[in-house]
């Protein structure tokens, strides 16, 4: 796992540290992708899954925003609305 550093703005050392952390993250992601490909997944399939996850998160965020607005209008918490819409707190 990449070491954590606290950049102090735009100093050269801070930029070097950030670059090194990004390189480490890139290597870790490349390794994870290689493992998934070795398990039989294709890059296209992985990209499709990522795209679908982004879409899901966008829809979920919109739903949460609507629940929040409805809760404000009704003067309740969003948690109190979950049973009304058959939602689990883990949703």
PDB file of N, CA and C in Angstrom:
ATOM      1  N   UNK A   1       0.849  -1.183   0.000  1.00  0.00           N
ATOM      2  CA  UNK A   1       0.000   0.000   0.000  1.00  0.00           C
ATOM      3  C   UNK A   1       0.883   1.230   0.000  1.00  0.00           C
ATOM      4  N   UNK A   2       0.490   2.274  -0.749  1.00  0.00           N
ATOM      5  CA  UNK A   2       1.335   3.453  -0.864  1.00  0.00           C
ATOM      6  C   UNK A   2       1.481   4.149   0.471  1.00  0.00           C
ATOM      7  N   UNK A   3       2.681   4.683   0.680  1.00  0.00           N
ATOM      8  CA  UNK A   3       2.895   5.426   1.919  1.00  0.00           C
ATOM      9  C   UNK A   3       2.165   6.750   1.813  1.00  0.00           C
ATOM     10  N   UNK A   4       1.730   7.230   2.938  1.00  0.00           N
ATOM     11  CA  UNK A   4       0.964   8.473   2.949  1.00  0.00           C
ATOM     12  C   UNK A   4       1.899   9.628   3.225  1.00  0.00           C
ATOM     13  N   UNK A   5       1.772  10.685   2.458  1.00  0.00           N
ATOM     14  CA  UNK A   5       2.556  11.884   2.711  1.00  0.00           C
ATOM     15  C   UNK A   5       1.619  13.070   2.710  1.00  0.00           C
ATOM     16  N   UNK A   6       2.015  14.086   3.374  1.00  0.00           N
ATOM     17  CA  UNK A   6       1.196  15.283   3.473  1.00  0.00           C
ATOM     18  C   UNK A   6       1.816  16.383   2.614  1.00  0.00           C
ATOM     19  N   UNK A   7       1.370  16.531   1.373  1.00  0.00           N
ATOM     20  CA  UNK A   7       1.915  17.588   0.523  1.00  0.00           C
ATOM     21  C   UNK A   7       1.638  18.959   1.114  1.00  0.00           C
ATOM     22  N   UNK A   8       2.621  19.843   1.000  1.00  0.00           N
ATOM     23  CA  UNK A   8       2.468  21.189   1.547  1.00  0.00           C
ATOM     24  C   UNK A   8       2.288  22.207   0.435  1.00  0.00           C
ATOM     25  N   UNK A   9       1.395  21.901  -0.480  1.00  0.00           N
ATOM     26  CA  UNK A   9       1.153  22.829  -1.581  1.00  0.00           C
ATOM     27  C   UNK A   9       1.820  22.340  -2.839  1.00  0.00           C
ATOM     28  N   UNK A  10       2.497  23.251  -3.531  1.00  0.00           N
ATOM     29  CA  UNK A  10       3.068  22.925  -4.837  1.00  0.00           C
ATOM     30  C   UNK A  10       4.575  22.740  -4.780  1.00  0.00           C
ATOM     31  N   UNK A  11       5.131  22.413  -3.627  1.00  0.00           N
ATOM     32  CA  UNK A  11       6.576  22.222  -3.549  1.00  0.00           C
ATOM     33  C   UNK A  11       6.987  21.018  -4.388  1.00  0.00           C
ATOM     34  N   UNK A  12       8.238  21.021  -4.829  1.00  0.00           N
ATOM     35  CA  UNK A  12       8.724  19.916  -5.660  1.00  0.00           C
ATOM     36  C   UNK A  12       8.654  18.595  -4.916  1.00  0.00           C
ATOM     37  N   UNK A  13       8.992  18.597  -3.634  1.00  0.00           N
ATOM     38  CA  UNK A  13       8.957  17.361  -2.855  1.00  0.00           C
ATOM     39  C   UNK A  13       7.526  16.839  -2.723  1.00  0.00           C
ATOM     40  N   UNK A  14       6.583  17.740  -2.516  1.00  0.00           N
ATOM     41  CA  UNK A  14       5.186  17.336  -2.406  1.00  0.00           C
ATOM     42  C   UNK A  14       4.706  16.741  -3.726  1.00  0.00           C
ATOM     43  N   UNK A  15       5.097  17.349  -4.830  1.00  0.00           N
ATOM     44  CA  UNK A  15       4.704  16.823  -6.144  1.00  0.00           C
ATOM     45  C   UNK A  15       5.342  15.472  -6.403  1.00  0.00           C
ATOM     46  N   UNK A  16       6.616  15.308  -6.025  1.00  0.00           N
ATOM     47  CA  UNK A  16       7.276  14.012  -6.189  1.00  0.00           C
ATOM     48  C   UNK A  16       6.558  12.933  -5.372  1.00  0.00           C
ATOM     49  N   UNK A  17       6.181  13.300  -4.172  1.00  0.00           N
ATOM     50  CA  UNK A  17       5.483  12.366  -3.303  1.00  0.00           C
ATOM     51  C   UNK A  17       4.139  11.973  -3.914  1.00  0.00           C
ATOM     52  N   UNK A  18       3.408  12.936  -4.411  1.00  0.00           N
ATOM     53  CA  UNK A  18       2.113  12.664  -5.027  1.00  0.00           C
ATOM     54  C   UNK A  18       2.272  11.787  -6.267  1.00  0.00           C
ATOM     55  N   UNK A  19       3.281  12.072  -7.072  1.00  0.00           N
ATOM     56  CA  UNK A  19       3.548  11.267  -8.269  1.00  0.00           C
ATOM     57  C   UNK A  19       3.861   9.831  -7.878  1.00  0.00           C
ATOM     58  N   UNK A  20       4.679   9.656  -6.842  1.00  0.00           N
ATOM     59  CA  UNK A  20       5.037   8.314  -6.390  1.00  0.00           C
ATOM     60  C   UNK A  20       3.802   7.563  -5.897  1.00  0.00           C
ATOM     61  N   UNK A  21       2.938   8.231  -5.160  1.00  0.00           N
ATOM     62  CA  UNK A  21       1.705   7.592  -4.693  1.00  0.00           C
ATOM     63  C   UNK A  21       0.821   7.182  -5.865  1.00  0.00           C
ATOM     64  N   UNK A  22       0.718   8.041  -6.878  1.00  0.00           N
ATOM     65  CA  UNK A  22      -0.087   7.712  -8.056  1.00  0.00           C
ATOM     66  C   UNK A  22       0.506   6.533  -8.823  1.00  0.00           C
ATOM     67  N   UNK A  23       1.836   6.483  -8.906  1.00  0.00           N
ATOM     68  CA  UNK A  23       2.486   5.344  -9.565  1.00  0.00           C
ATOM     69  C   UNK A  23       2.178   4.057  -8.821  1.00  0.00           C
ATOM     70  N   UNK A  24       2.208   4.102  -7.488  1.00  0.00           N
ATOM     71  CA  UNK A  24       1.915   2.914  -6.683  1.00  0.00           C
ATOM     72  C   UNK A  24       0.458   2.478  -6.865  1.00  0.00           C
ATOM     73  N   UNK A  25      -0.454   3.443  -6.901  1.00  0.00           N
ATOM     74  CA  UNK A  25      -1.867   3.124  -7.124  1.00  0.00           C
ATOM     75  C   UNK A  25      -2.058   2.505  -8.504  1.00  0.00           C
ATOM     76  N   UNK A  26      -1.361   3.051  -9.488  1.00  0.00           N
ATOM     77  CA  UNK A  26      -1.442   2.534 -10.855  1.00  0.00           C
ATOM     78  C   UNK A  26      -0.951   1.092 -10.910  1.00  0.00           C
ATOM     79  N   UNK A  27       0.166   0.805 -10.252  1.00  0.00           N
ATOM     80  CA  UNK A  27       0.686  -0.559 -10.219  1.00  0.00           C
ATOM     81  C   UNK A  27      -0.297  -1.503  -9.535  1.00  0.00           C
ATOM     82  N   UNK A  28      -0.899  -1.064  -8.432  1.00  0.00           N
ATOM     83  CA  UNK A  28      -1.866  -1.894  -7.717  1.00  0.00           C
ATOM     84  C   UNK A  28      -3.085  -2.182  -8.594  1.00  0.00           C
ATOM     85  N   UNK A  29      -3.564  -1.170  -9.323  1.00  0.00           N
ATOM     86  CA  UNK A  29      -4.708  -1.369 -10.213  1.00  0.00           C
ATOM     87  C   UNK A  29      -4.359  -2.290 -11.368  1.00  0.00           C
ATOM     88  N   UNK A  30      -3.158  -2.125 -11.932  1.00  0.00           N
ATOM     89  CA  UNK A  30      -2.723  -3.021 -13.005  1.00  0.00           C
ATOM     90  C   UNK A  30      -2.674  -4.467 -12.523  1.00  0.00           C
ATOM     91  N   UNK A  31      -2.196  -4.667 -11.292  1.00  0.00           N
ATOM     92  CA  UNK A  31      -2.124  -6.006 -10.719  1.00  0.00           C
ATOM     93  C   UNK A  31      -3.536  -6.576 -10.541  1.00  0.00           C
ATOM     94  N   UNK A  32      -4.442  -5.755 -10.037  1.00  0.00           N
ATOM     95  CA  UNK A  32      -5.820  -6.210  -9.831  1.00  0.00           C
ATOM     96  C   UNK A  32      -6.482  -6.573 -11.161  1.00  0.00           C
ATOM     97  N   UNK A  33      -6.255  -5.760 -12.183  1.00  0.00           N
ATOM     98  CA  UNK A  33      -6.804  -6.047 -13.511  1.00  0.00           C
ATOM     99  C   UNK A  33      -6.236  -7.361 -14.047  1.00  0.00           C
ATOM    100  N   UNK A  34      -4.925  -7.556 -13.896  1.00  0.00           N
ATOM    101  CA  UNK A  34      -4.296  -8.792 -14.372  1.00  0.00           C
ATOM    102  C   UNK A  34      -4.888 -10.007 -13.666  1.00  0.00           C
ATOM    103  N   UNK A  35      -5.159  -9.884 -12.362  1.00  0.00           N
ATOM    104  CA  UNK A  35      -5.760 -10.990 -11.617  1.00  0.00           C
ATOM    105  C   UNK A  35      -7.163 -11.301 -12.141  1.00  0.00           C
ATOM    106  N   UNK A  36      -7.941 -10.260 -12.400  1.00  0.00           N
ATOM    107  CA  UNK A  36      -9.300 -10.469 -12.908  1.00  0.00           C
ATOM    108  C   UNK A  36      -9.277 -11.083 -14.299  1.00  0.00           C
ATOM    109  N   UNK A  37      -8.363 -10.635 -15.145  1.00  0.00           N
ATOM    110  CA  UNK A  37      -8.239 -11.208 -16.488  1.00  0.00           C
ATOM    111  C   UNK A  37      -7.830 -12.678 -16.375  1.00  0.00           C
ATOM    112  N   UNK A  38      -6.922 -12.986 -15.435  1.00  0.00           N
ATOM    113  CA  UNK A  38      -6.498 -14.377 -15.231  1.00  0.00           C
ATOM    114  C   UNK A  38      -7.655 -15.243 -14.758  1.00  0.00           C
ATOM    115  N   UNK A  39      -8.638 -14.634 -14.077  1.00  0.00           N
ATOM    116  CA  UNK A  39      -9.820 -15.374 -13.617  1.00  0.00           C
ATOM    117  C   UNK A  39     -10.857 -15.546 -14.724  1.00  0.00           C
ATOM    118  N   UNK A  40     -10.583 -14.964 -15.894  1.00  0.00           N
ATOM    119  CA  UNK A  40     -11.471 -15.168 -17.024  1.00  0.00           C
ATOM    120  C   UNK A  40     -12.299 -13.968 -17.441  1.00  0.00           C
ATOM    121  N   UNK A  41     -12.150 -12.858 -16.741  1.00  0.00           N
ATOM    122  CA  UNK A  41     -12.893 -11.652 -17.117  1.00  0.00           C
ATOM    123  C   UNK A  41     -12.178 -10.958 -18.271  1.00  0.00           C
ATOM    124  N   UNK A  42     -12.963 -10.348 -19.154  1.00  0.00           N
ATOM    125  CA  UNK A  42     -12.351  -9.579 -20.240  1.00  0.00           C
ATOM    126  C   UNK A  42     -12.333  -8.107 -19.836  1.00  0.00           C
ATOM    127  N   UNK A  43     -11.440  -7.344 -20.430  1.00  0.00           N
ATOM    128  CA  UNK A  43     -11.367  -5.910 -20.124  1.00  0.00           C
ATOM    129  C   UNK A  43     -12.666  -5.212 -20.487  1.00  0.00           C
ATOM    130  N   UNK A  44     -13.290  -5.640 -21.579  1.00  0.00           N
ATOM    131  CA  UNK A  44     -14.561  -5.042 -21.989  1.00  0.00           C
ATOM    132  C   UNK A  44     -15.638  -5.290 -20.930  1.00  0.00           C
ATOM    133  N   UNK A  45     -15.646  -6.510 -20.397  1.00  0.00           N
ATOM    134  CA  UNK A  45     -16.614  -6.854 -19.361  1.00  0.00           C
ATOM    135  C   UNK A  45     -16.374  -6.021 -18.098  1.00  0.00           C
ATOM    136  N   UNK A  46     -15.109  -5.867 -17.726  1.00  0.00           N
ATOM    137  CA  UNK A  46     -14.784  -5.061 -16.546  1.00  0.00           C
ATOM    138  C   UNK A  46     -15.199  -3.608 -16.753  1.00  0.00           C
ATOM    139  N   UNK A  47     -14.939  -3.078 -17.944  1.00  0.00           N
ATOM    140  CA  UNK A  47     -15.331  -1.697 -18.241  1.00  0.00           C
ATOM    141  C   UNK A  47     -16.844  -1.537 -18.192  1.00  0.00           C
ATOM    142  N   UNK A  48     -17.572  -2.556 -18.661  1.00  0.00           N
ATOM    143  CA  UNK A  48     -19.038  -2.520 -18.616  1.00  0.00           C
ATOM    144  C   UNK A  48     -19.523  -2.523 -17.169  1.00  0.00           C
ATOM    145  N   UNK A  49     -18.911  -3.340 -16.332  1.00  0.00           N
ATOM    146  CA  UNK A  49     -19.284  -3.382 -14.913  1.00  0.00           C
ATOM    147  C   UNK A  49     -19.036  -2.026 -14.248  1.00  0.00           C
ATOM    148  N   UNK A  50     -17.910  -1.432 -14.543  1.00  0.00           N
ATOM    149  CA  UNK A  50     -17.582  -0.119 -13.974  1.00  0.00           C
ATOM    150  C   UNK A  50     -18.590   0.920 -14.430  1.00  0.00           C
ATOM    151  N   UNK A  51     -18.934   0.877 -15.711  1.00  0.00           N
ATOM    152  CA  UNK A  51     -19.921   1.819 -16.247  1.00  0.00           C
ATOM    153  C   UNK A  51     -21.270   1.649 -15.565  1.00  0.00           C
ATOM    154  N   UNK A  52     -21.689   0.401 -15.383  1.00  0.00           N
ATOM    155  CA  UNK A  52     -22.964   0.133 -14.716  1.00  0.00           C
ATOM    156  C   UNK A  52     -22.936   0.562 -13.249  1.00  0.00           C
ATOM    157  N   UNK A  53     -21.806   0.384 -12.588  1.00  0.00           N
ATOM    158  CA  UNK A  53     -21.691   0.836 -11.197  1.00  0.00           C
ATOM    159  C   UNK A  53     -21.800   2.352 -11.097  1.00  0.00           C
ATOM    160  N   UNK A  54     -21.178   3.059 -12.036  1.00  0.00           N
ATOM    161  CA  UNK A  54     -21.293   4.529 -12.052  1.00  0.00           C
ATOM    162  C   UNK A  54     -22.748   4.942 -12.249  1.00  0.00           C
ATOM    163  N   UNK A  55     -23.426   4.285 -13.178  1.00  0.00           N
ATOM    164  CA  UNK A  55     -24.831   4.602 -13.435  1.00  0.00           C
ATOM    165  C   UNK A  55     -25.684   4.323 -12.196  1.00  0.00           C
ATOM    166  N   UNK A  56     -25.446   3.177 -11.568  1.00  0.00           N
ATOM    167  CA  UNK A  56     -26.166   2.820 -10.350  1.00  0.00           C
ATOM    168  C   UNK A  56     -25.950   3.883  -9.264  1.00  0.00           C
ATOM    169  N   UNK A  57     -24.707   4.284  -9.065  1.00  0.00           N
ATOM    170  CA  UNK A  57     -24.405   5.284  -8.035  1.00  0.00           C
ATOM    171  C   UNK A  57     -25.065   6.623  -8.339  1.00  0.00           C
ATOM    172  N   UNK A  58     -25.095   7.016  -9.604  1.00  0.00           N
ATOM    173  CA  UNK A  58     -25.765   8.266  -9.978  1.00  0.00           C
ATOM    174  C   UNK A  58     -27.262   8.202  -9.669  1.00  0.00           C
ATOM    175  N   UNK A  59     -27.874   7.068  -9.997  1.00  0.00           N
ATOM    176  CA  UNK A  59     -29.308   6.899  -9.739  1.00  0.00           C
ATOM    177  C   UNK A  59     -29.570   6.872  -8.235  1.00  0.00           C
ATOM    178  N   UNK A  60     -28.726   6.162  -7.506  1.00  0.00           N
ATOM    179  CA  UNK A  60     -28.886   6.088  -6.053  1.00  0.00           C
ATOM    180  C   UNK A  60     -28.740   7.473  -5.427  1.00  0.00           C
ATOM    181  N   UNK A  61     -27.761   8.249  -5.880  1.00  0.00           N
ATOM    182  CA  UNK A  61     -27.582   9.612  -5.370  1.00  0.00           C
ATOM    183  C   UNK A  61     -28.813  10.465  -5.623  1.00  0.00           C
ATOM    184  N   UNK A  62     -29.397  10.338  -6.815  1.00  0.00           N
ATOM    185  CA  UNK A  62     -30.606  11.102  -7.136  1.00  0.00           C
ATOM    186  C   UNK A  62     -31.757  10.683  -6.227  1.00  0.00           C
ATOM    187  N   UNK A  63     -31.886   9.385  -5.990  1.00  0.00           N
ATOM    188  CA  UNK A  63     -32.928   8.886  -5.093  1.00  0.00           C
ATOM    189  C   UNK A  63     -32.734   9.397  -3.670  1.00  0.00           C
ATOM    190  N   UNK A  64     -31.513   9.402  -3.201  1.00  0.00           N
ATOM    191  CA  UNK A  64     -31.226   9.906  -1.859  1.00  0.00           C
ATOM    192  C   UNK A  64     -31.555  11.393  -1.756  1.00  0.00           C
ATOM    193  N   UNK A  65     -31.246  12.132  -2.815  1.00  0.00           N
ATOM    194  CA  UNK A  65     -31.542  13.565  -2.821  1.00  0.00           C
ATOM    195  C   UNK A  65     -33.059  13.787  -2.750  1.00  0.00           C
ATOM    196  N   UNK A  66     -33.803  13.003  -3.535  1.00  0.00           N
ATOM    197  CA  UNK A  66     -35.264  13.124  -3.513  1.00  0.00           C
ATOM    198  C   UNK A  66     -35.842  12.737  -2.153  1.00  0.00           C
ATOM    199  N   UNK A  67     -35.323  11.671  -1.562  1.00  0.00           N
ATOM    200  CA  UNK A  67     -35.783  11.283  -0.231  1.00  0.00           C
ATOM    201  C   UNK A  67     -35.494  12.388   0.781  1.00  0.00           C
ATOM    202  N   UNK A  68     -34.332  13.010   0.663  1.00  0.00           N
ATOM    203  CA  UNK A  68     -33.973  14.098   1.567  1.00  0.00           C
ATOM    204  C   UNK A  68     -34.920  15.276   1.434  1.00  0.00           C
ATOM    205  N   UNK A  69     -35.240  15.637   0.201  1.00  0.00           N
ATOM    206  CA  UNK A  69     -36.164  16.754  -0.022  1.00  0.00           C
ATOM    207  C   UNK A  69     -37.566  16.421   0.494  1.00  0.00           C
ATOM    208  N   UNK A  70     -38.010  15.189   0.258  1.00  0.00           N
ATOM    209  CA  UNK A  70     -39.314  14.763   0.740  1.00  0.00           C
ATOM    210  C   UNK A  70     -39.351  14.771   2.271  1.00  0.00           C
ATOM    211  N   UNK A  71     -38.254  14.331   2.885  1.00  0.00           N
ATOM    212  CA  UNK A  71     -38.184  14.321   4.347  1.00  0.00           C
ATOM    213  C   UNK A  71     -38.288  15.733   4.904  1.00  0.00           C
ATOM    214  N   UNK A  72     -37.619  16.698   4.254  1.00  0.00           N
ATOM    215  CA  UNK A  72     -37.689  18.090   4.700  1.00  0.00           C
ATOM    216  C   UNK A  72     -39.122  18.599   4.578  1.00  0.00           C
ATOM    217  N   UNK A  73     -39.759  18.318   3.459  1.00  0.00           N
ATOM    218  CA  UNK A  73     -41.146  18.767   3.244  1.00  0.00           C
ATOM    219  C   UNK A  73     -42.068  18.194   4.310  1.00  0.00           C
ATOM    220  N   UNK A  74     -41.881  16.915   4.634  1.00  0.00           N
ATOM    221  CA  UNK A  74     -42.745  16.260   5.617  1.00  0.00           C
ATOM    222  C   UNK A  74     -42.315  16.521   7.064  1.00  0.00           C
ATOM    223  N   UNK A  75     -41.122  17.047   7.241  1.00  0.00           N
ATOM    224  CA  UNK A  75     -40.627  17.307   8.588  1.00  0.00           C
ATOM    225  C   UNK A  75     -40.222  16.046   9.330  1.00  0.00           C
ATOM    226  N   UNK A  76     -39.689  15.084   8.591  1.00  0.00           N
ATOM    227  CA  UNK A  76     -39.235  13.826   9.188  1.00  0.00           C
ATOM    228  C   UNK A  76     -37.797  13.573   8.733  1.00  0.00           C
ATOM    229  N   UNK A  77     -37.205  12.501   9.251  1.00  0.00           N
ATOM    230  CA  UNK A  77     -35.871  12.118   8.786  1.00  0.00           C
ATOM    231  C   UNK A  77     -36.008  11.197   7.580  1.00  0.00           C
ATOM    232  N   UNK A  78     -34.958  11.106   6.806  1.00  0.00           N
ATOM    233  CA  UNK A  78     -34.992  10.177   5.665  1.00  0.00           C
ATOM    234  C   UNK A  78     -35.147   8.746   6.166  1.00  0.00           C
ATOM    235  N   UNK A  79     -34.566   8.449   7.314  1.00  0.00           N
ATOM    236  CA  UNK A  79     -34.670   7.110   7.889  1.00  0.00           C
ATOM    237  C   UNK A  79     -36.133   6.735   8.135  1.00  0.00           C
ATOM    238  N   UNK A  80     -36.934   7.710   8.507  1.00  0.00           N
ATOM    239  CA  UNK A  80     -38.346   7.433   8.757  1.00  0.00           C
ATOM    240  C   UNK A  80     -39.116   7.138   7.473  1.00  0.00           C
ATOM    241  N   UNK A  81     -38.603   7.574   6.327  1.00  0.00           N
ATOM    242  CA  UNK A  81     -39.275   7.319   5.050  1.00  0.00           C
ATOM    243  C   UNK A  81     -38.972   5.920   4.484  1.00  0.00           C
ATOM    244  N   UNK A  82     -37.877   5.319   4.910  1.00  0.00           N
ATOM    245  CA  UNK A  82     -37.462   4.039   4.336  1.00  0.00           C
ATOM    246  C   UNK A  82     -38.549   2.968   4.385  1.00  0.00           C
ATOM    247  N   UNK A  83     -39.205   2.737   5.537  1.00  0.00           N
ATOM    248  CA  UNK A  83     -40.243   1.687   5.555  1.00  0.00           C
ATOM    249  C   UNK A  83     -41.393   1.975   4.587  1.00  0.00           C
ATOM    250  N   UNK A  84     -41.726   3.237   4.428  1.00  0.00           N
ATOM    251  CA  UNK A  84     -42.834   3.619   3.547  1.00  0.00           C
ATOM    252  C   UNK A  84     -42.580   3.194   2.104  1.00  0.00           C
ATOM    253  N   UNK A  85     -41.308   3.194   1.710  1.00  0.00           N
ATOM    254  CA  UNK A  85     -40.932   2.854   0.329  1.00  0.00           C
ATOM    255  C   UNK A  85     -40.243   1.496   0.242  1.00  0.00           C
ATOM    256  N   UNK A  86     -40.430   0.681   1.275  1.00  0.00           N
ATOM    257  CA  UNK A  86     -39.834  -0.671   1.329  1.00  0.00           C
ATOM    258  C   UNK A  86     -38.328  -0.657   1.080  1.00  0.00           C
ATOM    259  N   UNK A  87     -37.637   0.295   1.695  1.00  0.00           N
ATOM    260  CA  UNK A  87     -36.196   0.392   1.578  1.00  0.00           C
ATOM    261  C   UNK A  87     -35.536  -0.112   2.859  1.00  0.00           C
ATOM    262  N   UNK A  88     -34.386  -0.718   2.700  1.00  0.00           N
ATOM    263  CA  UNK A  88     -33.591  -1.142   3.834  1.00  0.00           C
ATOM    264  C   UNK A  88     -32.579  -0.053   4.122  1.00  0.00           C
ATOM    265  N   UNK A  89     -32.163   0.082   5.365  1.00  0.00           N
ATOM    266  CA  UNK A  89     -31.165   1.099   5.697  1.00  0.00           C
ATOM    267  C   UNK A  89     -29.858   0.863   4.971  1.00  0.00           C
ATOM    268  N   UNK A  90     -29.595  -0.370   4.579  1.00  0.00           N
ATOM    269  CA  UNK A  90     -28.370  -0.685   3.846  1.00  0.00           C
ATOM    270  C   UNK A  90     -28.480  -0.329   2.370  1.00  0.00           C
ATOM    271  N   UNK A  91     -29.672   0.055   1.891  1.00  0.00           N
ATOM    272  CA  UNK A  91     -29.871   0.403   0.480  1.00  0.00           C
ATOM    273  C   UNK A  91     -29.161   1.691   0.130  1.00  0.00           C
TER     274      UNK A  91
END
